[in-house]
Coordinates of N, CA, C and O in Angstrom, one line a residue:
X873 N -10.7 -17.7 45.4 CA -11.8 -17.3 44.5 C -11.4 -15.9 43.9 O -11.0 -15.1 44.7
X874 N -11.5 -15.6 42.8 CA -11.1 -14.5 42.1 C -12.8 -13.5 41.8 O -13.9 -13.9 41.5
X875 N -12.2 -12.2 42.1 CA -13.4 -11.1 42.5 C -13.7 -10.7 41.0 O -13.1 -11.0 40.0
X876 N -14.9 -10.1 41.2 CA -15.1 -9.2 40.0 C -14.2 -8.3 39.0 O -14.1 -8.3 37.7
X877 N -13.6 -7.4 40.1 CA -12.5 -6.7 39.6 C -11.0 -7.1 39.1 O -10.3 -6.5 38.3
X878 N -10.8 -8.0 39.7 CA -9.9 -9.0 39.4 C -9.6 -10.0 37.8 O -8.6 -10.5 37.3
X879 N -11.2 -10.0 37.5 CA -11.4 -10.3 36.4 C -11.5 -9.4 35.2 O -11.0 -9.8 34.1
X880 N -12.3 -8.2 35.3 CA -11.9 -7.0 34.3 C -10.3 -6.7 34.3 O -9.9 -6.3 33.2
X881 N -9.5 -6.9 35.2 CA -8.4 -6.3 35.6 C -7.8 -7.1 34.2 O -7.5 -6.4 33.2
X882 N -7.7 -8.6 34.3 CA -7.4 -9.2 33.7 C -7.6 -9.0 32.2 O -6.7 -9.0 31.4
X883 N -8.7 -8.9 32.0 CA -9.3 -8.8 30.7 C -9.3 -7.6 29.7 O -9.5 -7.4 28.5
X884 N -9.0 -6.8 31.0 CA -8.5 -5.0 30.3 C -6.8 -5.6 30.1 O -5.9 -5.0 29.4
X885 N -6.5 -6.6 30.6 CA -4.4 -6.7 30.5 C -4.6 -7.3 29.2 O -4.2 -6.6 28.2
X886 N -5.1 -8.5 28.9 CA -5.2 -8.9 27.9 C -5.6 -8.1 26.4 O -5.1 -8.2 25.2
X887 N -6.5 -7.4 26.8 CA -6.8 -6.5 25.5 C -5.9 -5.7 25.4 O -5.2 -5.9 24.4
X888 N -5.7 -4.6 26.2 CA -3.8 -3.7 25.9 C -3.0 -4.7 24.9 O -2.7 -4.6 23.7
X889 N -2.9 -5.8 25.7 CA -1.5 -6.9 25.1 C -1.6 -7.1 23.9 O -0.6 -6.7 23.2
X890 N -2.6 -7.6 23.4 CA -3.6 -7.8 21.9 C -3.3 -6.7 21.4 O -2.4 -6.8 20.5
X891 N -3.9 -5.3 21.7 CA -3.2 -4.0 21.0 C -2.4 -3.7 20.5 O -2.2 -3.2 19.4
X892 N -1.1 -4.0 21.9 CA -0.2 -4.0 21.5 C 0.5 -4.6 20.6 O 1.4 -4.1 19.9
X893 N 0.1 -5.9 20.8 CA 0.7 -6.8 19.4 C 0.3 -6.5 18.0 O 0.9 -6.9 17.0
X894 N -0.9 -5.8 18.1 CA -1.4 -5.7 16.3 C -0.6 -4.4 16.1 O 0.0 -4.4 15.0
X895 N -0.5 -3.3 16.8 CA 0.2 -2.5 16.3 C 1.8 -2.3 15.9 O 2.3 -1.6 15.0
X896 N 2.4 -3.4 16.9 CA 3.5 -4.1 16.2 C 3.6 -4.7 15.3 O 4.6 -5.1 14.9
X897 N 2.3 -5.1 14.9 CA 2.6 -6.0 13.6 C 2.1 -5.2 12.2 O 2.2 -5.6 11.0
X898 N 1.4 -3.9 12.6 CA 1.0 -3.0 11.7 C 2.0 -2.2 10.9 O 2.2 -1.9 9.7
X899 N 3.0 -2.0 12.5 CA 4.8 -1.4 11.8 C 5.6 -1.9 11.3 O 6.5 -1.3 10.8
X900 N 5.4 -3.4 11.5 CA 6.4 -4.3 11.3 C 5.6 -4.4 9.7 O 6.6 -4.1 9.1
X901 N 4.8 -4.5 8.9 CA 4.6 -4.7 7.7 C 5.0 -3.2 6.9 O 5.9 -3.1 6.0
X902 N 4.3 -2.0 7.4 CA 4.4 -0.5 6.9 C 6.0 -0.4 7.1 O 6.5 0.4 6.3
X903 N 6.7 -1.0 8.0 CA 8.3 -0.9 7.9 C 8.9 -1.8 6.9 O 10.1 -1.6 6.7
X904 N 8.2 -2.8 6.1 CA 8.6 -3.9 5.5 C 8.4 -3.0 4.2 O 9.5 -2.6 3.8
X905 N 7.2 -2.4 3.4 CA 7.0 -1.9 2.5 C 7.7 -1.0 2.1 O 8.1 -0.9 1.0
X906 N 8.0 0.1 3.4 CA 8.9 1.0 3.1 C 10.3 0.7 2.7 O 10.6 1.3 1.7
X907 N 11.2 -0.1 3.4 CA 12.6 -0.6 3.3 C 12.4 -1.0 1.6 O 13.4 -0.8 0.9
X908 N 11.2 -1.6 1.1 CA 11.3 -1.7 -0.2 C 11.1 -0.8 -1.7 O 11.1 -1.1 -2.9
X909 N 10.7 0.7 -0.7 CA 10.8 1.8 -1.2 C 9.1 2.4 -1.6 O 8.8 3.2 -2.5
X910 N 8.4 1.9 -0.9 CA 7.0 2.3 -1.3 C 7.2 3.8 -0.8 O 8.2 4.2 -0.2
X911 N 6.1 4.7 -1.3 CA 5.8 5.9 -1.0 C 4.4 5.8 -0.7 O 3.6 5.3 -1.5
X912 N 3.9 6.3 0.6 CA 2.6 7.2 1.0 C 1.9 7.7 0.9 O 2.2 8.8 1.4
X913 N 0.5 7.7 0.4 CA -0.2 9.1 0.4 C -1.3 8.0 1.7 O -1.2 6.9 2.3
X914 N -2.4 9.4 1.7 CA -3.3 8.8 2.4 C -4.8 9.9 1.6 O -5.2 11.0 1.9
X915 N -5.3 9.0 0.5 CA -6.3 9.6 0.4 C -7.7 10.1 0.9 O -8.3 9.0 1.1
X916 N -8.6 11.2 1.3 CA -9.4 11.3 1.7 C -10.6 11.6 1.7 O -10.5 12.0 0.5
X917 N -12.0 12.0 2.1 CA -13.1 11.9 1.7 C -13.4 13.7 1.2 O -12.4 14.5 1.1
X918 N -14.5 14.0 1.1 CA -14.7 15.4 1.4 C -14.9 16.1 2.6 O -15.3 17.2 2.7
X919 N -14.7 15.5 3.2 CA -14.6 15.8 4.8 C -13.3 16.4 5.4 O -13.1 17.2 6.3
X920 N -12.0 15.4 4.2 CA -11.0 15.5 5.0 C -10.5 14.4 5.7 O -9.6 14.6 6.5
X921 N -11.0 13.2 5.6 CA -11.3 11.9 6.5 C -10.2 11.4 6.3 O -10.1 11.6 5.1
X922 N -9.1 10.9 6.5 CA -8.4 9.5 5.5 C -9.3 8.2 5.6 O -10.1 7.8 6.4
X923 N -8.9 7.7 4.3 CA -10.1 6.7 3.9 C -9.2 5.7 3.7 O -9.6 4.6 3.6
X924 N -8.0 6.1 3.5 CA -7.3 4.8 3.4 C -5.4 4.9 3.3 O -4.8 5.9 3.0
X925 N -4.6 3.4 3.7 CA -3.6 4.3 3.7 C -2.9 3.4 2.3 O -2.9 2.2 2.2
X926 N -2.5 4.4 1.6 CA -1.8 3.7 0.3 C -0.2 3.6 -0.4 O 0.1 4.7 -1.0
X927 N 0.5 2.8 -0.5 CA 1.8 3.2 -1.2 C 2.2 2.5 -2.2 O 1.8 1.4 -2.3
X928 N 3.0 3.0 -3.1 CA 3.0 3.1 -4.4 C 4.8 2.6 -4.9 O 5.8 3.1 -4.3
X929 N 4.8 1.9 -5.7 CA 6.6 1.7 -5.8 C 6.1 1.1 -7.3 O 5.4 0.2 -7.7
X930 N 7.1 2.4 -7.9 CA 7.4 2.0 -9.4 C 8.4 1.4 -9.7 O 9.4 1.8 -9.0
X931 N 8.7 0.6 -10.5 CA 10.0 0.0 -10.3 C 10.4 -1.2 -12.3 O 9.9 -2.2 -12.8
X932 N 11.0 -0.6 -12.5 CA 11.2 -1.8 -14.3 C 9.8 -0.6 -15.1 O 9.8 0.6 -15.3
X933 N 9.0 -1.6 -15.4 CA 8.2 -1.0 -16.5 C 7.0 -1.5 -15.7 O 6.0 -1.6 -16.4
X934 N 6.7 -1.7 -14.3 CA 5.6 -2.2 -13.9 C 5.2 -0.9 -12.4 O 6.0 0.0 -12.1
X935 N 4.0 -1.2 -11.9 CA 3.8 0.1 -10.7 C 3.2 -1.1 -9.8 O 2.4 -1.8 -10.4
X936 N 3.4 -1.4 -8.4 CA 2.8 -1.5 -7.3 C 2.2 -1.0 -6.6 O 3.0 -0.4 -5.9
X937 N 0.9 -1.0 -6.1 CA 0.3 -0.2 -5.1 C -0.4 -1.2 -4.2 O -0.9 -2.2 -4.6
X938 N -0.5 -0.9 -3.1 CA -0.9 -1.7 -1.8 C -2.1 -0.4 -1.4 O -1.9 0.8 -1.4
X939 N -3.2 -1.0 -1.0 CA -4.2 0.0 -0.4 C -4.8 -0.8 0.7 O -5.5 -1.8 0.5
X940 N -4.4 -0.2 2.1 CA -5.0 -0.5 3.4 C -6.3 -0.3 3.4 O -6.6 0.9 3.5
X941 N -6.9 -1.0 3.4 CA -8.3 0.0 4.5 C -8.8 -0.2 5.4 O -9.5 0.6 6.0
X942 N -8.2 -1.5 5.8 CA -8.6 -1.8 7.2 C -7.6 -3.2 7.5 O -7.1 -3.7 6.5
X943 N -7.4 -3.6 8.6 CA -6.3 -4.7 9.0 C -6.7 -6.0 8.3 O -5.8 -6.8 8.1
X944 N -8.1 -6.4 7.8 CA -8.8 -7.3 7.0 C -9.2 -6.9 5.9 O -10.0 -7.5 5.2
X945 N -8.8 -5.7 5.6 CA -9.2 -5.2 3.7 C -8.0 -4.5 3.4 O -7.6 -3.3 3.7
X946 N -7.3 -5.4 2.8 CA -5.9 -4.7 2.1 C -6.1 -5.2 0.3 O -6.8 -6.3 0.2
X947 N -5.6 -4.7 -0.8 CA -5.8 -4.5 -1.8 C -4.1 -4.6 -2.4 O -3.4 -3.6 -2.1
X948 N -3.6 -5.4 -3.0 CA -2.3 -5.2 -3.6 C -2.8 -5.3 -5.3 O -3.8 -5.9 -5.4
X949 N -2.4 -4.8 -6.1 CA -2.4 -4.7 -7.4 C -0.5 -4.4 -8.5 O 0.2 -3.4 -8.6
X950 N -0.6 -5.2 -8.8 CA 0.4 -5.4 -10.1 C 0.0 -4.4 -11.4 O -1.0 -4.9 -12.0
X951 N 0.5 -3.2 -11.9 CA -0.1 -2.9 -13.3 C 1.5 -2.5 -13.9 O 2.6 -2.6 -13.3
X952 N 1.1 -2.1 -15.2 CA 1.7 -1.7 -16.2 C 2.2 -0.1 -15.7 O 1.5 0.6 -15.0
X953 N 3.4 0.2 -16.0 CA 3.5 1.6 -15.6 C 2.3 3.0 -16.3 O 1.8 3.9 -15.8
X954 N 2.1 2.4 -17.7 CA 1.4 3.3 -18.5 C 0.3 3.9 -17.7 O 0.0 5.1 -17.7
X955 N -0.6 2.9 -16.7 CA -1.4 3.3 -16.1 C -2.2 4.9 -15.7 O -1.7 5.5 -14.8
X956 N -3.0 5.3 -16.2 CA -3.3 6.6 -15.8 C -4.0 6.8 -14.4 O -4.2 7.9 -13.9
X957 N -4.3 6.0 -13.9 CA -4.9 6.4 -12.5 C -4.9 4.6 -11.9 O -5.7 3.7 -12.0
X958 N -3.6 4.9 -11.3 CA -3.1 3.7 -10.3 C -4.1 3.2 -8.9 O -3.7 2.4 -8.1
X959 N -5.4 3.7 -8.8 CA -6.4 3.5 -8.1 C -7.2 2.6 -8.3 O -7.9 1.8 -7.7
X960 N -7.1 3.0 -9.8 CA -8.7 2.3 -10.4 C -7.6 1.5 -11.7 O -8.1 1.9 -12.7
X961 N -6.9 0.9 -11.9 CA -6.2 0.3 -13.4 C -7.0 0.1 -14.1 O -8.2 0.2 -13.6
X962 N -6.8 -0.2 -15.2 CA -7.7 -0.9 -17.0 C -7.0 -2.4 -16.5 O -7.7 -3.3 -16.2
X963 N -5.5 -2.5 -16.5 CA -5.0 -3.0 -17.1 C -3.9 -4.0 -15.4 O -2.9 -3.5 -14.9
X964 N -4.4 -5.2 -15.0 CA -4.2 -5.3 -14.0 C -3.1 -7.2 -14.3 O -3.2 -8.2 -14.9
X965 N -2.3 -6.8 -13.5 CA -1.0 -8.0 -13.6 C -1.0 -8.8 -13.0 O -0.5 -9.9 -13.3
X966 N -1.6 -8.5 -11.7 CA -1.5 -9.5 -10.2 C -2.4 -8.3 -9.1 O -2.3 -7.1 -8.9
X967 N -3.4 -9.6 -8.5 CA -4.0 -8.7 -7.8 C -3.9 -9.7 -6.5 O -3.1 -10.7 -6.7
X968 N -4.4 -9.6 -5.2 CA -4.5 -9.9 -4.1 C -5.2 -9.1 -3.2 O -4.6 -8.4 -2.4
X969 N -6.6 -9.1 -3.0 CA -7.2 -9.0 -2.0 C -7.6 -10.1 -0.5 O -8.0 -11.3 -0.5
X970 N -7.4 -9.1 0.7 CA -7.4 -9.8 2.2 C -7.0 -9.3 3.4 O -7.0 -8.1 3.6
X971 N -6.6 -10.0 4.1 CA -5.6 -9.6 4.8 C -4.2 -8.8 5.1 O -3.3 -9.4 4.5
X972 N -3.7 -7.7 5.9 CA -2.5 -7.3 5.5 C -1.6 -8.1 5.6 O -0.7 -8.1 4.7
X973 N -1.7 -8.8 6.7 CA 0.2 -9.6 6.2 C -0.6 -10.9 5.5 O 0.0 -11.9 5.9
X974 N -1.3 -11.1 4.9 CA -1.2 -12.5 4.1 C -0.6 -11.4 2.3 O 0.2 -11.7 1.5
X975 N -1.8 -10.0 2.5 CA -1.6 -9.5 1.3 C -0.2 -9.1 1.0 O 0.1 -9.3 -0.2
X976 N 0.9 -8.4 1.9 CA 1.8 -7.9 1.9 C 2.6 -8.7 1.6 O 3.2 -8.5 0.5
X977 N 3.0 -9.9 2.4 CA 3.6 -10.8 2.4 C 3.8 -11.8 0.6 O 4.8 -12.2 0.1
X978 N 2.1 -11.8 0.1 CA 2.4 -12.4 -1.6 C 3.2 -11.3 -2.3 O 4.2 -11.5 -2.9
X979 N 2.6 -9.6 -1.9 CA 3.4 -8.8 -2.9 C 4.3 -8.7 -2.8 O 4.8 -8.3 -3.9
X980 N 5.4 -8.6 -1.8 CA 6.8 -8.4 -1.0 C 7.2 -9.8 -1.8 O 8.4 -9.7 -2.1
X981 N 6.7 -11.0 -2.2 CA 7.5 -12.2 -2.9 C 7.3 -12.1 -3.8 O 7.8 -13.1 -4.4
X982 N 6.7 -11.2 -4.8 CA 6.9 -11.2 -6.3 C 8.3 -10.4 -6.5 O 8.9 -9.6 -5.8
X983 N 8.5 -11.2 -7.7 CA 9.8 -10.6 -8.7 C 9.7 -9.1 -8.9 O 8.7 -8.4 -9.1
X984 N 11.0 -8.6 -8.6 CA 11.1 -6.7 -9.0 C 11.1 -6.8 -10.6 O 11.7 -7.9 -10.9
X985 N 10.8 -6.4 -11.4 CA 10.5 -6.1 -12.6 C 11.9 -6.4 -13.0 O 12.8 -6.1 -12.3
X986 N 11.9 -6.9 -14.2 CA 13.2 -7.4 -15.2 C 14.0 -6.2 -15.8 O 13.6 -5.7 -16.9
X987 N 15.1 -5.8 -15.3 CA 15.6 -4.3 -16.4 C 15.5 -4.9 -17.9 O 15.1 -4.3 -18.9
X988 N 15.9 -6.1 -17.8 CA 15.3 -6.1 -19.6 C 14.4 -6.4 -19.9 O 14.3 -7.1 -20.9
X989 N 13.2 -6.0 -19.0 CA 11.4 -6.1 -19.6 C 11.1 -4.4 -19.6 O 10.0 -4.0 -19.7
X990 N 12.2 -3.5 -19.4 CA 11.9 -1.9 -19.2 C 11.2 -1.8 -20.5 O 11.3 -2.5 -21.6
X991 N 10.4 -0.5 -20.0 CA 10.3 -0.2 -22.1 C 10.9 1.4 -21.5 O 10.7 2.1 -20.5
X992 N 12.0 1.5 -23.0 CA 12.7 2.5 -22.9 C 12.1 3.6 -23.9 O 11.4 3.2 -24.9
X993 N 12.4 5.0 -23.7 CA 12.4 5.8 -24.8 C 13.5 5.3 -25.6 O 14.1 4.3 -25.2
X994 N 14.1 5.9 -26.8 CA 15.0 6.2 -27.7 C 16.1 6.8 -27.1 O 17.2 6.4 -27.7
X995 N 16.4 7.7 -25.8 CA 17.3 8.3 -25.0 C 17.7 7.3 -23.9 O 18.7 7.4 -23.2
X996 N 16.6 6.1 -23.8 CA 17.1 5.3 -22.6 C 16.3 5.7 -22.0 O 15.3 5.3 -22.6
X997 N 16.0 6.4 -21.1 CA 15.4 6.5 -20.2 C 13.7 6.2 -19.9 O 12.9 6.7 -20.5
X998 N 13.4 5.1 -18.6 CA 12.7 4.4 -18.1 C 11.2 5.6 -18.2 O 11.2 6.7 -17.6
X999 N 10.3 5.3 -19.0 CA 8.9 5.7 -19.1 C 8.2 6.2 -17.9 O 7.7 7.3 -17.8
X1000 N 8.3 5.0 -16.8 CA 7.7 5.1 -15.3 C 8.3 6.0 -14.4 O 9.0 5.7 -13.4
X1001 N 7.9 7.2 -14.8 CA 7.7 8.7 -14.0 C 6.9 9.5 -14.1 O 6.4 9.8 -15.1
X1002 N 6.6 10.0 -12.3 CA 5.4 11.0 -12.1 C 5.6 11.1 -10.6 O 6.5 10.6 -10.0
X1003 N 4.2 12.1 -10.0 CA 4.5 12.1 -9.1 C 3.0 12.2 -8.9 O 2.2 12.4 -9.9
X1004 N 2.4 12.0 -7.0 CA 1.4 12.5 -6.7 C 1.2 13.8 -6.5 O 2.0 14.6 -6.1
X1005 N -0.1 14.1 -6.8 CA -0.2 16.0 -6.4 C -1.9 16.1 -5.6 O -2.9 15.4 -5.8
X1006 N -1.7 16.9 -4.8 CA -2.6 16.6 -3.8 C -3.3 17.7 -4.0 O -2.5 18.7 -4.3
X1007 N -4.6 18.1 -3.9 CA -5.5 19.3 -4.5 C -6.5 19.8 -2.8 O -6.9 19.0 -2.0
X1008 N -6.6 21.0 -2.8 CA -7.4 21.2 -1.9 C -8.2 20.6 -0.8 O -8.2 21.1 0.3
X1009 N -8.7 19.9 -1.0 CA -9.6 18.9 -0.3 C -9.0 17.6 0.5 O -9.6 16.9 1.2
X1010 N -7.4 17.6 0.2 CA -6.9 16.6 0.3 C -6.9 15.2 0.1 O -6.8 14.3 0.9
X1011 N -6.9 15.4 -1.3 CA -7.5 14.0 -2.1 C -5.8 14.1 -3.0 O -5.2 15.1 -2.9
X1012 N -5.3 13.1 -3.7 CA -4.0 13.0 -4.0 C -4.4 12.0 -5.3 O -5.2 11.0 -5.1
X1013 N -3.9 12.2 -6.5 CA -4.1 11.7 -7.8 C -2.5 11.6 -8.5 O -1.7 12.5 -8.6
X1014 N -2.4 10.1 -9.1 CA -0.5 10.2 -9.4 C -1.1 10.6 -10.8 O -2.1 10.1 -11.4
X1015 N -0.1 11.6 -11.0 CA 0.2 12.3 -12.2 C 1.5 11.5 -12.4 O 2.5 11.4 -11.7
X1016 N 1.2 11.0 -14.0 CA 2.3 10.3 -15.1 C 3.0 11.4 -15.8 O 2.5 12.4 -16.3
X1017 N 4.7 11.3 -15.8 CA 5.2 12.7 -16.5 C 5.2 12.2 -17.7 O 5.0 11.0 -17.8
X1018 N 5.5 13.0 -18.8 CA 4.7 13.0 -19.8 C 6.3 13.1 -20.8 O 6.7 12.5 -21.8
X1019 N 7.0 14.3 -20.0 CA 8.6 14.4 -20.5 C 9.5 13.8 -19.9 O 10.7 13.8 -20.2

């Protein structure tokens, strides 16, 4: 006959195990994104909160961003480089809201942008540059360079 304690015992092993495995599967996707060159921020409330975790990979003439917010609310979006505020687009190519690895997994199988779909300046050089810049409060906004 199996005791009381015997039974929490159990049931606290199983949940660790469970833990354990989502968190390996949380690194195992954030390790997948990265090797494909995303970048990081983590924007946050006025509090200071992180509210969500986000990365960003520009790449041809197009921008990807993946926004975590929770293991069952992930957000992938496809846009145009032109974009002025990669959070919110006008102008959207492919979206995918769900799950992380169902979401990760579609955007990780799309095509890397065509070098001959770039739009170039007159010098050549690729339009899709900027950087994030992070203000006080710690809230982080991608700034498009302009030169």
């Amino acid at each position: 006959m199996t005791s009381p304690s015997e039974v929490v015992d159990a049931n606290a092993s199983t949940e660790e195990a469970a833990e354990e495995t989502e968190k390996a599967r949380v690194e195992d996707v954030l390790g997948r994104l990265i090797e494909r060159g995303y970048k990081f921020v983590h924007p946050g409330d006025a509090a200071g909160e992180i509210v969500a975790v986000v990365g960003v990979r520009v790449h041809g003439n197009v921008v990807d961003v993946v926004r975590l917010d929770a293991e069952d609310e992930v957000t992938a979006i496809r846009m145009p480089e032109g974009e002025q505020d990669v959070l919110s687009p006008t102008t959207v190519l492919w979206r995918k809201d769900g799950a992380m690895c169902e979401v990760v997994d579609a955007l990780l199988e799309l095509p890397d942008a065509s070098e001959s779909l770039q739009t170039q300046r007159s010098g050549g050089d690729v339009i899709a540059r900027g950087c994030w810049v992070r203000d006080d409060r710690g809230q982080a906004k991608w700034l498009r360079a302009t030169a």
